[in-house]
XYZ file of C-alpha atoms in Angstrom:
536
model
C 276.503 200.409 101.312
C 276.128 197.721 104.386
C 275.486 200.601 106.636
C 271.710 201.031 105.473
C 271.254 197.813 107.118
C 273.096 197.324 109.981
C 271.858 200.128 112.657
C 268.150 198.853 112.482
C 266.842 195.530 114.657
C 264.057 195.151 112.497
C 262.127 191.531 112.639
C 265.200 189.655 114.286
C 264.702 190.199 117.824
C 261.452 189.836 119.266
C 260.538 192.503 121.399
C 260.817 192.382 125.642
C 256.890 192.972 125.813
C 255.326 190.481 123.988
C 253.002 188.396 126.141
C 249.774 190.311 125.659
C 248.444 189.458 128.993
C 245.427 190.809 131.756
C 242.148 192.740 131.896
C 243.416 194.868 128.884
C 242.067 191.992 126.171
C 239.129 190.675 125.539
C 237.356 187.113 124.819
C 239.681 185.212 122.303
C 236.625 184.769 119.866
C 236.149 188.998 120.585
C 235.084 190.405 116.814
C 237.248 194.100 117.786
C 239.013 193.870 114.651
C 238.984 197.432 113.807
C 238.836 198.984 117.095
C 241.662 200.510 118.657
C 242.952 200.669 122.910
C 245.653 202.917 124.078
C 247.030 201.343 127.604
C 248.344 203.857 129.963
C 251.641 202.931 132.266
C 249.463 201.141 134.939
C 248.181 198.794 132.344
C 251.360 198.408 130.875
C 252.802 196.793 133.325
C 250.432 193.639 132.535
C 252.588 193.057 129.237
C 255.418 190.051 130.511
C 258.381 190.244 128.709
C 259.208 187.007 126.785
C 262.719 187.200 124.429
C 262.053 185.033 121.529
C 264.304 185.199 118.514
C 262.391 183.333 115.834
C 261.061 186.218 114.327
C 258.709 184.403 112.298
C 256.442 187.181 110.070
C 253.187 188.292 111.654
C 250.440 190.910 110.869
C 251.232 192.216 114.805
C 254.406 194.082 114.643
C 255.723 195.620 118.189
C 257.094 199.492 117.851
C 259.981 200.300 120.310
C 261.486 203.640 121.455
C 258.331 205.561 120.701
C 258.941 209.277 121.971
C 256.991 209.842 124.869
C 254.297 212.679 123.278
C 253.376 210.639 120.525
C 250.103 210.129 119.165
C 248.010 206.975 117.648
C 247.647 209.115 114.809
C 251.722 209.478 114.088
C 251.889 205.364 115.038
C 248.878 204.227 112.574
C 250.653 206.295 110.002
C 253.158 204.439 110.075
C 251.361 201.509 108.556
C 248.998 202.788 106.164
C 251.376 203.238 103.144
C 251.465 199.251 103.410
C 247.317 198.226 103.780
C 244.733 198.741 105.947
C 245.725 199.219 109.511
C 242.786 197.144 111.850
C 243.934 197.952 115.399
C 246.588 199.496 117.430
C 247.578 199.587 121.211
C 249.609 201.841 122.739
C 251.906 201.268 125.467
C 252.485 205.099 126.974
C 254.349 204.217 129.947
C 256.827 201.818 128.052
C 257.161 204.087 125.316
C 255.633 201.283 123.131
C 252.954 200.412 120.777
C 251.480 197.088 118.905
C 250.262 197.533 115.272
C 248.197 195.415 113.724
C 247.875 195.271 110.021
C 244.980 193.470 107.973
C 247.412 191.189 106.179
C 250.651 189.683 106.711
C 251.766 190.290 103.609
C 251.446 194.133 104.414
C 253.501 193.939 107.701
C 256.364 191.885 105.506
C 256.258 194.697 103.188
C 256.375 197.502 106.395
C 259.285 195.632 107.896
C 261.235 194.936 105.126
C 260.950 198.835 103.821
C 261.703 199.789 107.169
C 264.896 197.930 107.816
C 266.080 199.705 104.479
C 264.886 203.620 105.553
C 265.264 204.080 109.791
C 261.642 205.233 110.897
C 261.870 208.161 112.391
C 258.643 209.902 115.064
C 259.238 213.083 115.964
C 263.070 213.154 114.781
C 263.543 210.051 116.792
C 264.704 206.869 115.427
C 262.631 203.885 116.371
C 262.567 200.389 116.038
C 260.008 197.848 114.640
C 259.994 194.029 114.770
C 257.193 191.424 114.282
C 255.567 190.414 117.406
C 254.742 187.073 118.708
C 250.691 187.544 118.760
C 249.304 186.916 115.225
C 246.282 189.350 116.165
C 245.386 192.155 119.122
C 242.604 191.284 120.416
C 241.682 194.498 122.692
C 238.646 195.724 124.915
C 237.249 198.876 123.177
C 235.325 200.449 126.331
C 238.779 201.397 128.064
C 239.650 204.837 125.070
C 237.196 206.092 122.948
C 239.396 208.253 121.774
C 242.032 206.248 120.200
C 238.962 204.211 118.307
C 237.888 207.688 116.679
C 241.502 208.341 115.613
C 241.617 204.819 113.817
C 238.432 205.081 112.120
C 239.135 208.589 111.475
C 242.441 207.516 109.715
C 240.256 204.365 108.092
C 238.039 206.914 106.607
C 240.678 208.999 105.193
C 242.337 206.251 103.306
C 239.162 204.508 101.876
C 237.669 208.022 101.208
C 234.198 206.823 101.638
C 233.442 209.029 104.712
C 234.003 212.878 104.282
C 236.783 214.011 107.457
C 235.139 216.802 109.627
C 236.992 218.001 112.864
C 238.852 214.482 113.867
C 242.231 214.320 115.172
C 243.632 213.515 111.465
C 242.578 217.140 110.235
C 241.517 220.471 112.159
C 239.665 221.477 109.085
C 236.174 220.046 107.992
C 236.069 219.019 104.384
C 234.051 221.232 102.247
C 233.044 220.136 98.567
C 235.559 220.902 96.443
C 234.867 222.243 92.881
C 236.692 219.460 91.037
C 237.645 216.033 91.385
C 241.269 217.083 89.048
C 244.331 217.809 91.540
C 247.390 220.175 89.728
C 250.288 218.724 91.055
C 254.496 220.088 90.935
C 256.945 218.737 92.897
C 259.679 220.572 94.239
C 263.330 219.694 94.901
C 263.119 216.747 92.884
C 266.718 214.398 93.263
C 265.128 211.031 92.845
C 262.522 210.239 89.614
C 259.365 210.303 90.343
C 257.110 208.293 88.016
C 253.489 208.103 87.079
C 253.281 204.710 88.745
C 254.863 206.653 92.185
C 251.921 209.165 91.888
C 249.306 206.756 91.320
C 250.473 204.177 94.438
C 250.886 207.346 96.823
C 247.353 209.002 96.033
C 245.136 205.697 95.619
C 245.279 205.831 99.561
C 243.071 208.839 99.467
C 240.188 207.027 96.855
C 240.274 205.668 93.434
C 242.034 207.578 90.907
C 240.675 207.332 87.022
C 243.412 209.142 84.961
C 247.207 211.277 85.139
C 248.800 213.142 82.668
C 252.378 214.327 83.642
C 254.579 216.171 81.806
C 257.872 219.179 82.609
C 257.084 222.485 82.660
C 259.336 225.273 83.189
C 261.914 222.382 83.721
C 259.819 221.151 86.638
C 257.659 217.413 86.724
C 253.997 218.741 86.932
C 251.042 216.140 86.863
C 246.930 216.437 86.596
C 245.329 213.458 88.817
C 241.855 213.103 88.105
C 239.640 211.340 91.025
C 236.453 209.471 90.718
C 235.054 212.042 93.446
C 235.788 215.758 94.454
C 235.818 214.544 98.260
C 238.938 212.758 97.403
C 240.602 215.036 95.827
C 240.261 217.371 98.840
C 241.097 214.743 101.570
C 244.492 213.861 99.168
C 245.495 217.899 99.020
C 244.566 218.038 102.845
C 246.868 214.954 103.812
C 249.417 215.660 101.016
C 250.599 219.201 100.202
C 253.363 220.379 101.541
C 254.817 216.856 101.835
C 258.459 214.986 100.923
C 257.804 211.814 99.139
C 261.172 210.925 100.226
C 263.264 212.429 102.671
C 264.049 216.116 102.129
C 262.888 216.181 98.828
C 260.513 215.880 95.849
C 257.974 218.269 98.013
C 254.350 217.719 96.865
C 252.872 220.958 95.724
C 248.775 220.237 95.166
C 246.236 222.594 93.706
C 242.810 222.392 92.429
C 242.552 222.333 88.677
C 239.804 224.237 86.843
C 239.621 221.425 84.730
C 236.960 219.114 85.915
C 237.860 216.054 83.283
C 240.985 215.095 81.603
C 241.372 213.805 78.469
C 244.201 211.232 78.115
C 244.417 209.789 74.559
C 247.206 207.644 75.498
C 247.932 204.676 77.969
C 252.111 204.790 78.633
C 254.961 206.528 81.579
C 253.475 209.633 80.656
C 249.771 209.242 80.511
C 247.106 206.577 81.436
C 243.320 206.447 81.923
C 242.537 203.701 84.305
C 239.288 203.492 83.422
C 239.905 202.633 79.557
C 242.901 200.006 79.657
C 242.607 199.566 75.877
C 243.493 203.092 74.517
C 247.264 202.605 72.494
C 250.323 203.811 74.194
C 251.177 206.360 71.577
C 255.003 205.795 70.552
C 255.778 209.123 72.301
C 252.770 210.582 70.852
C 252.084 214.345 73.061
C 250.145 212.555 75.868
C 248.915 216.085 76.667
C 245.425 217.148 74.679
C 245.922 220.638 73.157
C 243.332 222.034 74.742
C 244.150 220.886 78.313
C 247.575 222.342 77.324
C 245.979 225.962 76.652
C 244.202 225.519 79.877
C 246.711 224.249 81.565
C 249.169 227.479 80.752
C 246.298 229.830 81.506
C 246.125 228.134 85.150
C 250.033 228.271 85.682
C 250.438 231.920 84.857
C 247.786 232.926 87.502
C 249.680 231.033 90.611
C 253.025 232.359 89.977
C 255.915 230.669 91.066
C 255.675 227.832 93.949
C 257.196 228.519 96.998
C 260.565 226.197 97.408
C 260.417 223.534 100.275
C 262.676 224.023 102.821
C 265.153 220.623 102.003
C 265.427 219.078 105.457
C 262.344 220.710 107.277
C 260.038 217.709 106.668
C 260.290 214.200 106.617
C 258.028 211.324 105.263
C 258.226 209.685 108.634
C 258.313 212.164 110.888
C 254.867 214.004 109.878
C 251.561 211.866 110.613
C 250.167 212.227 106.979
C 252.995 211.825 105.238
C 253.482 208.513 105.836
C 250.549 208.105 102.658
C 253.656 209.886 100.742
C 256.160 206.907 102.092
C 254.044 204.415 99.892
C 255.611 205.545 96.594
C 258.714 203.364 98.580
C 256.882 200.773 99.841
C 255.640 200.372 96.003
C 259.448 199.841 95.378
C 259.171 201.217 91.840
C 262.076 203.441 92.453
C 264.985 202.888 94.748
C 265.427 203.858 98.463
C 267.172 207.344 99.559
C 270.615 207.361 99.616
C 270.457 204.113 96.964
C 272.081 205.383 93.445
C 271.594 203.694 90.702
C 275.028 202.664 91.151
C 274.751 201.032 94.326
C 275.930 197.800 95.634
C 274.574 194.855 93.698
C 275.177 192.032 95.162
C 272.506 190.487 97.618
C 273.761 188.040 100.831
C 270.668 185.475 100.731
C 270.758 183.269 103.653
C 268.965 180.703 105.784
C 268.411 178.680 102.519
C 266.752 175.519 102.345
C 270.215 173.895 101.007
C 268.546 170.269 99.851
C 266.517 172.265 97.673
C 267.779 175.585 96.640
C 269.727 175.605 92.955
C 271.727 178.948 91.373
C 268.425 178.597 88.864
C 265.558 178.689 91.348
C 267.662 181.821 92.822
C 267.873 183.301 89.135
C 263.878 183.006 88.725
C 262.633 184.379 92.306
C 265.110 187.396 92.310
C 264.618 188.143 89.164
C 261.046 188.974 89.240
C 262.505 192.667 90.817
C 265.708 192.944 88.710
C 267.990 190.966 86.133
C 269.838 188.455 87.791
C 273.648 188.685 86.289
C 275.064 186.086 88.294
C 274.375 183.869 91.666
C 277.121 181.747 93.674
C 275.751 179.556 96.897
C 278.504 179.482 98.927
C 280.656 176.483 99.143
C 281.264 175.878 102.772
C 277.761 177.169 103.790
C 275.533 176.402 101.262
C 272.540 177.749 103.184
C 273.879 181.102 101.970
C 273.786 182.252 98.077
C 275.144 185.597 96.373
C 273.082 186.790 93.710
C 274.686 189.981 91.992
C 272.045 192.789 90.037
C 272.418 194.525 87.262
C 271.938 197.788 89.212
C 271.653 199.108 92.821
C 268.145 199.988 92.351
C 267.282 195.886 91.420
C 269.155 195.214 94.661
C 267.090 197.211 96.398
C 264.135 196.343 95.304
C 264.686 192.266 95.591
C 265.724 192.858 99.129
C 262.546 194.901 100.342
C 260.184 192.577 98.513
C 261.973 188.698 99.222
C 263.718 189.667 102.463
C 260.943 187.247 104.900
C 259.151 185.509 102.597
C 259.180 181.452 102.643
C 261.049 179.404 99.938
C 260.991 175.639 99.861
C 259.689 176.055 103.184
C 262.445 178.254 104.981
C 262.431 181.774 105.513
C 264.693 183.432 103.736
C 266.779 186.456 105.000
C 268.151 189.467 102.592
C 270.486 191.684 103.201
C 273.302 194.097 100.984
C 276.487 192.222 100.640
C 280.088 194.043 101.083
C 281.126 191.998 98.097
C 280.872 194.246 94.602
C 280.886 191.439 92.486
C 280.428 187.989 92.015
C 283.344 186.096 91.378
C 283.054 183.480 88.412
C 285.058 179.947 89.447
C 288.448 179.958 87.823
C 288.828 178.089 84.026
C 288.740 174.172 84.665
C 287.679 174.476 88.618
C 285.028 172.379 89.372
C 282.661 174.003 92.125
C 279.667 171.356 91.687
C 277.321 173.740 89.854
C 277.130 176.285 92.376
C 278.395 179.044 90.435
C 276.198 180.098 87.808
C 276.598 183.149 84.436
C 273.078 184.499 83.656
C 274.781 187.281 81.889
C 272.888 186.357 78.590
C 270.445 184.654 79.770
C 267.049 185.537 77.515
C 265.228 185.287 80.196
C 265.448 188.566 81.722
C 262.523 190.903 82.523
C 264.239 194.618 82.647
C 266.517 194.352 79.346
C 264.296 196.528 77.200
C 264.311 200.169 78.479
C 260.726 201.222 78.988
C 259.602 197.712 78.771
C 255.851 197.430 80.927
C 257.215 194.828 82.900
C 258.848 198.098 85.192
C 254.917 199.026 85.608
C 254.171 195.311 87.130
C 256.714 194.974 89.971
C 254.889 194.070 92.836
C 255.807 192.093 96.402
C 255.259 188.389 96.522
C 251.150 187.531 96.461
C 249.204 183.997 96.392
C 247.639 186.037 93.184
C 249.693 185.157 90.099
C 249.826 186.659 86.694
C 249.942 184.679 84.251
C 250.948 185.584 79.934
C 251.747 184.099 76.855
C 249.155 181.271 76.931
C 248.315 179.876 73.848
C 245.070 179.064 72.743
C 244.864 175.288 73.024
C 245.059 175.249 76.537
C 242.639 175.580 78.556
C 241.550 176.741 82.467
C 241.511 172.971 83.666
C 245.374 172.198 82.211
C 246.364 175.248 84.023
C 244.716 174.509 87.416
C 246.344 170.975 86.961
C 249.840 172.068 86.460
C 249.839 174.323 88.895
C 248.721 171.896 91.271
C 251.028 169.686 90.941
C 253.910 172.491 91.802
C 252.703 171.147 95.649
C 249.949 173.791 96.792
C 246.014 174.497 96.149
C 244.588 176.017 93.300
C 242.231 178.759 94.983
C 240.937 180.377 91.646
C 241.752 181.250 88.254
C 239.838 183.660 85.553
C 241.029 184.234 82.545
C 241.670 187.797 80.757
C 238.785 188.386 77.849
C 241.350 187.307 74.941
C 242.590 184.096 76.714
C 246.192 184.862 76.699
C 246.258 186.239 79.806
C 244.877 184.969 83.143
C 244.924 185.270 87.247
C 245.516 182.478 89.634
C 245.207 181.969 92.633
C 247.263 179.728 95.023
C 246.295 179.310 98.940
C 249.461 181.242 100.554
C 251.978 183.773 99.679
C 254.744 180.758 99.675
C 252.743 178.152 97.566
C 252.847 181.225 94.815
C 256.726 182.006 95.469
C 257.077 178.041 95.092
C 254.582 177.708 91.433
C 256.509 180.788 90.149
C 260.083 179.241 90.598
C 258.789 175.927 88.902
C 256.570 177.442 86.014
C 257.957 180.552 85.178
C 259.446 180.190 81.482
C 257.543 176.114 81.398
C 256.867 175.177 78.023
C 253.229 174.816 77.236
C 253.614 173.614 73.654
C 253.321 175.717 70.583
C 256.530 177.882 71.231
C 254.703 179.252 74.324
C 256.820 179.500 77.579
C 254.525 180.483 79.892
C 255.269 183.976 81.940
C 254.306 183.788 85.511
C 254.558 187.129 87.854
C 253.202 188.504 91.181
C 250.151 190.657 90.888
C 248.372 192.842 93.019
C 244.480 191.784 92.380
C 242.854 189.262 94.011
C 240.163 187.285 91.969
């Protein structure tokens, strides 16, 4: 399994064009963040080369190998699946291009799934790093058309703007007649989950409920939008697409339904809008009615046409990249990844004053139950932490590979080793070695268990559950303070047992969650602390 790894130079060699340099920028206090330059090859030759091999995370990341026809279109969808993209420059005569992302935390999340799945432009494997600028700051007079493309692009994914003739879509969008989409995918070797759907068509506007269920032993789904617009710019961008690579072909229609109505909150069902509905015990998630409907519609379209495995890829098509995001979500695992996959992690450049086989245990196993964790003896800035599945693996290494703990940043990577081996009876190895075999505290022992539905990259927004009533905002703020960081904000969830906080970076979070995950706040409470994906 080390081969997914090794053939990809992602974010450990900076890139031979990074001093931004020359007439192309602007004033360093310019306000251009969403506008968008494409340099052609006599510009590019005011871009020094300067070989740094820090590769510290940035929001900038520098693209490599770019085949020579390619479009800002193709390169900005690249990025999208991750967050907002908020400028781009393109290097044509180098074959190169700089992205910028709104966050950092979304260009971790693009590097990291790309050094797992090989981008690919135009069949042609390319290469992405972080770059050494923290932001482009670019001159928007010198191509007007490469600022349309971006804010064509921004208006797809925020859906607030309807597309008409822009160089994302040919075709104008026309009203559609209902905000429901019918979807079936095709070809479909990996699982694709509710969660998937959800994280892949959110990009296109915000989506209120899904219903999915098999039919004719094939996954269907009804995704209700907020908005017909959306619904139309999703089945523009999406149809026809792989949501991984040749396979599990998106096959979108417009319902005659115009409201769905989901009785049920659970894998098979949810309404976003009503959070409190029950989850049903595996209760029909489907309403009767819908069902009769739903038949009547099925009949009429006949069979759907079978994808052509191979003929399309995620990366390779400019709009599919939206489909990409059901990876970067990391609720399932990557292509080629079985369930059965290698399970033990390589962790390296550990902080090794700090680091214990426990902190390990808690930060990994946020995205998988952690069976067992050795630091190595002779180079104890190194750890192997073995999963209880590939898929955990996986998942720990896309979301922790880059992120800061105790100050370091860490590196993660697929071991060779398939196990971890215990020390032998009566061997002393200091502690290092460490059993969390039965550990209670894992998150993923109970099959169906929400926790699957709440996997999410590292955030300076915590989750916190199982407070009990006694305590109160002030005793929260005041522990987690003390963990070393800032206490940004905090609100509590209406019944007080749940709340947000939030920390002032991504690493002060990573840090509060290794020391306060499991704490005991009195009362038989052991206080739950998770990533989540709102901001207060």
């Amino acid at each position: 399994m080390d081969g997914i790894v090794t053939d990809v130079t992602v974010g450990v060699k900076r890139g031979s064009d990074e001093l931004l340099s020359g007439s192309v920028l602007s004033s360093p206090n310019s306000n251009m963040s969403s506008m968008v330059v494409t340099a052609n090859g006599n510009d590019s030759k005011k871009f020094k080369g300067e070989d740094k091999m820090d590769g510290a995370p940035s929001r900038v990341l520098h693209i490599r190998k770019l085949p020579g026809e390619v479009t800002e279109t193709e390169v900005i969808a690249l990025g999208l699946p991750f967050g907002k993209v908020t400028n781009i420059l393109m290097l044509k005569g180098k074959n190169q291009a700089f992205l910028e992302l709104a966050t950092e935390e979304a260009a971790v999340t693009m590097v990291n799934y790309y050094s797992a799945v090989t981008p690919h432009l135009r069949n042609q494997p390319i290469y992405i790093q972080y770059s050494n600028h923290k932001e482009l700051k670019t001159d928007n007079t010198l191509n007007q058309r490469a600022q349309a493309v971006l804010q064509a692009v921004t208006a797809v994914q925020t859906a607030n703007t309807p597309l008409s003739g822009t160089a994302v879509s040919e075709s104008a969008v026309t009203p559609a007649q209902s905000p429901v989409l019918r979807i079936i995918i095709d070809n479909m070797y990996y699982p694709v989950t509710l969660d998937v759907l959800h994280q892949i068509f959110t990009k296109f506007g915000a989506v209120l409920k899904i219903i999915t269920f098999t039919k004719n032993n094939q996954f269907q789904a009804l995704l209700q939008y907020g908005d017909p617009v959306n619904a139309q710019q999703a089945k523009l961008a999406l149809d026809g697409q792989n949501i991984y690579n040749a396979c599990c072909t998106l096959r979108i229609d417009f319902s005659k339904l115009v409201n769905l109505n989901v009785k049920y909150n659970n894998d098979k069902s949810r309404d976003y809008t009503r959070p409190d509905l029950p989850s049903g015990d595996g209760q029909p998630a489907l309403d009767p009615a819908i069902a009769a409907a739903f038949a009547k519609e099925t009949s009429l379209l006949g069979l759907p046409v079978a994808a052509v495995p191979g003929a399309l890829s995620p990366l390779a098509i400019p709009n599919a990249a939206a489909a990409a995001a059901a990876a970067a979500a990391g609720r399932v695992g990557m292509p080629g990844v079985s369930a059965g996959g290698n399970t033990v992690l390589l962790v390296s450049n550990l902080n090794e004053e700090m680091v214990t086989p426990q902190s390990l245990f808690t930060l990994f196993g946020v995205y998988g139950d952690v069976q067992r964790v050795k630091i190595l003896y002779n180079k104890k800035d190194s750890a192997l932490i073995q999963m209880a599945d590939g898929h955990q693996s996986q998942l720990a290494m896309n979301h922790l590979n880059g992120q800061k703990m105790y100050g370091k940043i860490i590196r993660v990577t697929l071991s060779k080793h398939q196990t971890v081996q215990l020390p032998r009876e009566g061997l002393d190895d200091q502690g290092l070695t460490k059993d969390f075999g039965n550990s209670p505290l894992h998150r993923f022992k109970k099959p169906g268990s929400k926790n699957f539905q709440n996997i999410f990259p590292p955030s300076a927004t915590l989750h916190l559950s199982n407070i009990p009533p006694s305590v109160a905002e002030e005793d929260l703020r005041t522990l987690f303070a003390n963990t070393g960081g800032t206490v940004k904000a905090f609100k509590f969830f209406q019944d007080h047992k749940m709340a947000l906080l939030q920390m002032a970076t991504v690493e002060e979070a990573i840090q509060a969650l290794i020391d306060l995950h499991n704490y005991n706040l009195g009362e038989n409470h052991h206080l739950r602390v998770s990533f989540s994906k709102s901001t207060i």
